PDB file of C-alpha atoms in Angstrom:
ATOM      1  CA  UNK O   1     116.728  49.187   2.672  1.00 92.00           C
ATOM      2  CA  UNK O   2     115.785  46.474  -0.014  1.00 97.00           C
ATOM      3  CA  UNK O   3     117.469  45.655  -3.275  1.00 98.00           C
ATOM      4  CA  UNK O   4     116.462  45.095  -7.084  1.00 97.00           C
ATOM      5  CA  UNK O   5     118.405  42.937  -9.520  1.00 97.00           C
ATOM      6  CA  UNK O   6     118.345  44.142 -13.119  1.00 96.00           C
ATOM      7  CA  UNK O   7     119.911  42.619 -16.052  1.00 94.00           C
ATOM      8  CA  UNK O   8     122.425  45.152 -17.795  1.00 95.00           C
ATOM      9  CA  UNK O   9     122.442  47.643 -19.402  1.00 93.00           C
ATOM     10  CA  UNK O  10     119.294  48.568 -17.550  1.00 93.00           C
ATOM     11  CA  UNK O  11     120.967  48.526 -14.128  1.00 95.00           C
ATOM     12  CA  UNK O  12     123.623  50.832 -15.296  1.00 94.00           C
ATOM     13  CA  UNK O  13     121.169  53.243 -17.100  1.00 93.00           C
ATOM     14  CA  UNK O  14     119.087  53.381 -13.911  1.00 95.00           C
ATOM     15  CA  UNK O  15     122.057  54.476 -11.776  1.00 95.00           C
ATOM     16  CA  UNK O  16     123.298  56.800 -14.479  1.00 93.00           C
ATOM     17  CA  UNK O  17     119.971  58.630 -14.252  1.00 93.00           C
ATOM     18  CA  UNK O  18     119.173  57.678 -18.054  1.00 91.00           C
ATOM     19  CA  UNK O  19     116.368  55.367 -17.105  1.00 93.00           C
ATOM     20  CA  UNK O  20     113.960  56.951 -14.596  1.00 95.00           C
ATOM     21  CA  UNK O  21     111.170  54.323 -14.666  1.00 95.00           C
ATOM     22  CA  UNK O  22     111.378  50.586 -14.201  1.00 96.00           C
ATOM     23  CA  UNK O  23     108.542  48.492 -15.724  1.00 96.00           C
ATOM     24  CA  UNK O  24     107.378  45.458 -14.570  1.00 95.00           C
ATOM     25  CA  UNK O  25     104.407  43.095 -14.562  1.00 96.00           C
ATOM     26  CA  UNK O  26     104.068  43.391 -10.888  1.00 95.00           C
ATOM     27  CA  UNK O  27     103.666  46.291  -8.154  1.00 95.00           C
ATOM     28  CA  UNK O  28     106.503  47.055  -5.779  1.00 93.00           C
ATOM     29  CA  UNK O  29     105.117  47.356  -2.303  1.00 90.00           C
ATOM     30  CA  UNK O  30     108.491  49.021  -1.136  1.00 93.00           C
ATOM     31  CA  UNK O  31     109.066  52.622  -1.333  1.00 95.00           C
ATOM     32  CA  UNK O  32     112.012  54.659  -0.348  1.00 96.00           C
ATOM     33  CA  UNK O  33     115.727  53.873  -0.995  1.00 97.00           C
ATOM     34  CA  UNK O  34     116.437  50.780  -3.180  1.00 98.00           C
ATOM     35  CA  UNK O  35     119.609  49.508  -4.002  1.00 98.00           C
ATOM     36  CA  UNK O  36     120.341  48.708  -7.618  1.00 98.00           C
ATOM     37  CA  UNK O  37     122.159  45.192  -8.386  1.00 98.00           C
ATOM     38  CA  UNK O  38     123.423  44.333 -11.782  1.00 97.00           C
ATOM     39  CA  UNK O  39     122.629  40.794 -12.317  1.00 97.00           C
ATOM     40  CA  UNK O  40     125.361  38.160 -13.166  1.00 96.00           C
ATOM     41  CA  UNK O  41     123.613  36.947 -16.230  1.00 94.00           C
ATOM     42  CA  UNK O  42     123.653  39.165 -19.378  1.00 94.00           C
ATOM     43  CA  UNK O  43     121.903  37.673 -22.326  1.00 93.00           C
ATOM     44  CA  UNK O  44     123.359  38.171 -25.955  1.00 93.00           C
ATOM     45  CA  UNK O  45     120.126  40.277 -26.789  1.00 90.00           C
ATOM     46  CA  UNK O  46     120.833  42.647 -24.030  1.00 90.00           C
ATOM     47  CA  UNK O  47     124.572  42.905 -24.791  1.00 92.00           C
ATOM     48  CA  UNK O  48     123.619  43.722 -28.447  1.00 91.00           C
ATOM     49  CA  UNK O  49     121.533  46.815 -26.991  1.00 88.00           C
ATOM     50  CA  UNK O  50     124.720  48.332 -25.903  1.00 89.00           C
ATOM     51  CA  UNK O  51     125.809  48.886 -29.308  1.00 89.00           C
ATOM     52  CA  UNK O  52     122.653  50.636 -30.332  1.00 87.00           C
ATOM     53  CA  UNK O  53     121.151  53.924 -29.682  1.00 84.00           C
ATOM     54  CA  UNK O  54     119.785  55.418 -27.449  1.00 82.00           C
ATOM     55  CA  UNK O  55     121.638  52.988 -25.222  1.00 85.00           C
ATOM     56  CA  UNK O  56     125.044  53.275 -26.836  1.00 87.00           C
ATOM     57  CA  UNK O  57     125.143  56.997 -26.530  1.00 85.00           C
ATOM     58  CA  UNK O  58     123.905  57.104 -23.073  1.00 85.00           C
ATOM     59  CA  UNK O  59     126.510  54.677 -22.053  1.00 88.00           C
ATOM     60  CA  UNK O  60     129.431  56.284 -23.921  1.00 86.00           C
ATOM     61  CA  UNK O  61     128.504  59.436 -22.209  1.00 77.00           C
ATOM     62  CA  UNK O  62     129.786  57.779 -18.901  1.00 81.00           C
ATOM     63  CA  UNK O  63     132.775  56.196 -20.555  1.00 84.00           C
ATOM     64  CA  UNK O  64     131.338  52.781 -21.076  1.00 85.00           C
ATOM     65  CA  UNK O  65     132.096  51.651 -24.627  1.00 83.00           C
ATOM     66  CA  UNK O  66     131.068  47.964 -24.661  1.00 85.00           C
ATOM     67  CA  UNK O  67     129.054  45.408 -22.978  1.00 89.00           C
ATOM     68  CA  UNK O  68     132.025  44.052 -21.229  1.00 88.00           C
ATOM     69  CA  UNK O  69     132.710  47.284 -19.661  1.00 87.00           C
ATOM     70  CA  UNK O  70     129.564  47.033 -17.414  1.00 93.00           C
ATOM     71  CA  UNK O  71     129.706  45.327 -13.990  1.00 95.00           C
ATOM     72  CA  UNK O  72     127.706  42.386 -13.131  1.00 96.00           C
ATOM     73  CA  UNK O  73     126.987  40.628  -9.933  1.00 97.00           C
ATOM     74  CA  UNK O  74     127.365  43.697  -7.896  1.00 97.00           C
ATOM     75  CA  UNK O  75     125.560  46.578  -6.191  1.00 98.00           C
ATOM     76  CA  UNK O  76     125.997  49.730  -8.336  1.00 97.00           C
ATOM     77  CA  UNK O  77     124.257  52.159  -6.244  1.00 97.00           C
ATOM     78  CA  UNK O  78     120.915  53.304  -4.965  1.00 98.00           C
ATOM     79  CA  UNK O  79     117.864  55.170  -5.996  1.00 98.00           C
ATOM     80  CA  UNK O  80     114.488  56.619  -4.429  1.00 97.00           C
ATOM     81  CA  UNK O  81     111.593  54.513  -5.450  1.00 97.00           C
ATOM     82  CA  UNK O  82     108.685  57.145  -5.307  1.00 97.00           C
ATOM     83  CA  UNK O  83     105.911  54.437  -5.934  1.00 96.00           C
ATOM     84  CA  UNK O  84     104.226  52.843  -8.978  1.00 96.00           C
ATOM     85  CA  UNK O  85     101.610  53.957 -11.604  1.00 96.00           C
ATOM     86  CA  UNK O  86      99.973  51.843 -14.480  1.00 96.00           C
ATOM     87  CA  UNK O  87     102.001  52.288 -17.495  1.00 96.00           C
ATOM     88  CA  UNK O  88      98.661  53.523 -19.333  1.00 96.00           C
ATOM     89  CA  UNK O  89      98.979  56.571 -17.006  1.00 95.00           C
ATOM     90  CA  UNK O  90     102.702  57.526 -17.574  1.00 95.00           C
ATOM     91  CA  UNK O  91     103.460  56.556 -21.184  1.00 93.00           C
ATOM     92  CA  UNK O  92     101.696  59.487 -22.659  1.00 92.00           C
ATOM     93  CA  UNK O  93     104.198  61.973 -20.878  1.00 91.00           C
ATOM     94  CA  UNK O  94     107.393  60.264 -21.317  1.00 93.00           C
ATOM     95  CA  UNK O  95     110.114  61.331 -23.764  1.00 91.00           C
ATOM     96  CA  UNK O  96     110.910  58.892 -26.701  1.00 88.00           C
ATOM     97  CA  UNK O  97     114.481  57.979 -24.874  1.00 84.00           C
ATOM     98  CA  UNK O  98     112.488  56.695 -21.755  1.00 88.00           C
ATOM     99  CA  UNK O  99     110.053  54.706 -23.786  1.00 90.00           C
ATOM    100  CA  UNK O 100     112.818  53.047 -25.650  1.00 85.00           C
ATOM    101  CA  UNK O 101     114.225  51.525 -22.233  1.00 85.00           C
ATOM    102  CA  UNK O 102     111.035  50.033 -20.970  1.00 88.00           C
ATOM    103  CA  UNK O 103     108.007  47.883 -21.541  1.00 93.00           C
ATOM    104  CA  UNK O 104     105.109  50.346 -21.316  1.00 95.00           C
ATOM    105  CA  UNK O 105     102.380  48.136 -22.689  1.00 95.00           C
ATOM    106  CA  UNK O 106      99.047  48.190 -21.246  1.00 96.00           C
ATOM    107  CA  UNK O 107      98.562  46.262 -17.982  1.00 96.00           C
ATOM    108  CA  UNK O 108     102.023  46.701 -16.543  1.00 97.00           C
ATOM    109  CA  UNK O 109     103.557  48.884 -13.575  1.00 97.00           C
ATOM    110  CA  UNK O 110     106.043  51.603 -14.011  1.00 97.00           C
ATOM    111  CA  UNK O 111     108.300  52.259 -10.935  1.00 97.00           C
ATOM    112  CA  UNK O 112     109.356  55.836 -10.518  1.00 97.00           C
ATOM    113  CA  UNK O 113     113.161  55.877  -9.645  1.00 97.00           C
ATOM    114  CA  UNK O 114     114.617  59.252  -8.622  1.00 97.00           C
ATOM    115  CA  UNK O 115     117.912  60.528  -7.134  1.00 96.00           C
ATOM    116  CA  UNK O 116     120.287  58.044  -8.376  1.00 97.00           C
ATOM    117  CA  UNK O 117     123.569  57.578  -6.588  1.00 96.00           C
ATOM    118  CA  UNK O 118     126.425  55.574  -8.182  1.00 95.00           C
ATOM    119  CA  UNK O 119     128.945  53.851  -5.823  1.00 95.00           C
ATOM    120  CA  UNK O 120     132.702  54.565  -6.995  1.00 92.00           C
ATOM    121  CA  UNK O 121     133.245  50.930  -6.560  1.00 95.00           C
ATOM    122  CA  UNK O 122     130.587  48.650  -6.804  1.00 96.00           C
ATOM    123  CA  UNK O 123     130.044  45.902  -4.132  1.00 97.00           C
ATOM    124  CA  UNK O 124     129.822  42.195  -5.133  1.00 97.00           C
ATOM    125  CA  UNK O 125     126.700  40.578  -3.968  1.00 97.00           C
ATOM    126  CA  UNK O 126     124.550  37.673  -4.999  1.00 96.00           C
ATOM    127  CA  UNK O 127     121.226  38.957  -6.417  1.00 96.00           C
ATOM    128  CA  UNK O 128     117.653  37.711  -6.089  1.00 96.00           C
ATOM    129  CA  UNK O 129     114.502  37.738  -8.082  1.00 92.00           C
ATOM    130  CA  UNK O 130     112.168  40.351  -7.045  1.00 90.00           C
ATOM    131  CA  UNK O 131     112.822  43.027  -4.334  1.00 95.00           C
ATOM    132  CA  UNK O 132     115.331  41.678  -1.617  1.00 97.00           C
ATOM    133  CA  UNK O 133     116.770  42.306   1.623  1.00 97.00           C
ATOM    134  CA  UNK O 134     120.484  43.343   1.617  1.00 97.00           C
ATOM    135  CA  UNK O 135     122.918  41.257   3.482  1.00 97.00           C
ATOM    136  CA  UNK O 136     123.718  43.102   6.901  1.00 96.00           C
ATOM    137  CA  UNK O 137     127.105  44.339   6.181  1.00 96.00           C
ATOM    138  CA  UNK O 138     125.936  45.679   2.707  1.00 97.00           C
ATOM    139  CA  UNK O 139     123.172  47.428   4.382  1.00 96.00           C
ATOM    140  CA  UNK O 140     125.213  49.022   6.999  1.00 96.00           C
ATOM    141  CA  UNK O 141     127.687  50.352   4.247  1.00 96.00           C
ATOM    142  CA  UNK O 142     125.100  51.763   2.295  1.00 97.00           C
ATOM    143  CA  UNK O 143     123.296  53.438   5.226  1.00 96.00           C
ATOM    144  CA  UNK O 144     126.578  55.293   5.923  1.00 95.00           C
ATOM    145  CA  UNK O 145     126.976  56.245   2.149  1.00 95.00           C
ATOM    146  CA  UNK O 146     123.374  57.493   2.099  1.00 95.00           C
ATOM    147  CA  UNK O 147     124.047  59.689   5.058  1.00 94.00           C
ATOM    148  CA  UNK O 148     127.048  61.166   3.706  1.00 93.00           C
ATOM    149  CA  UNK O 149     125.156  61.780   0.420  1.00 91.00           C
ATOM    150  CA  UNK O 150     122.295  63.460   2.044  1.00 90.00           C
ATOM    151  CA  UNK O 151     124.777  65.815   4.241  1.00 90.00           C
ATOM    152  CA  UNK O 152     126.481  66.749   1.131  1.00 88.00           C
ATOM    153  CA  UNK O 153     123.286  67.609  -0.611  1.00 85.00           C
ATOM    154  CA  UNK O 154     122.170  69.761   2.306  1.00 84.00           C
ATOM    155  CA  UNK O 155     125.148  72.023   1.979  1.00 78.00           C
TER     156      UNK O 155
END
């Protein structure tokens, strides 16, 4: 499994299933499970987004009422990365709230993120730019958590 560091509130919105596409200037070669890491940095602009709709409503639905309530420097959970498409190919079919949480300008990539799973207790971890390998002990923990989640879903 690989990990992706994201600035808040985007990381939480992905794990909560409110953001199903991540947009980027680069294509992600990794498909499969992807751990979502909330970066330590939380710029003022992104903090202010937590006070505006649609982000405010989405976060309040999960009992997060301020930017200070969002975890940072932690693995929040994992998602399934299905693959990438050109933003031009996906933006025509997306609902307005999804368009509001990404940069769908031409020439970019949209990563399809499904099956979000939120950890009950986020795991402290140093993040990195790009898609990066998890430390062994975190990888082992998440492997076990994924197996348990998949077993529950089969029942």
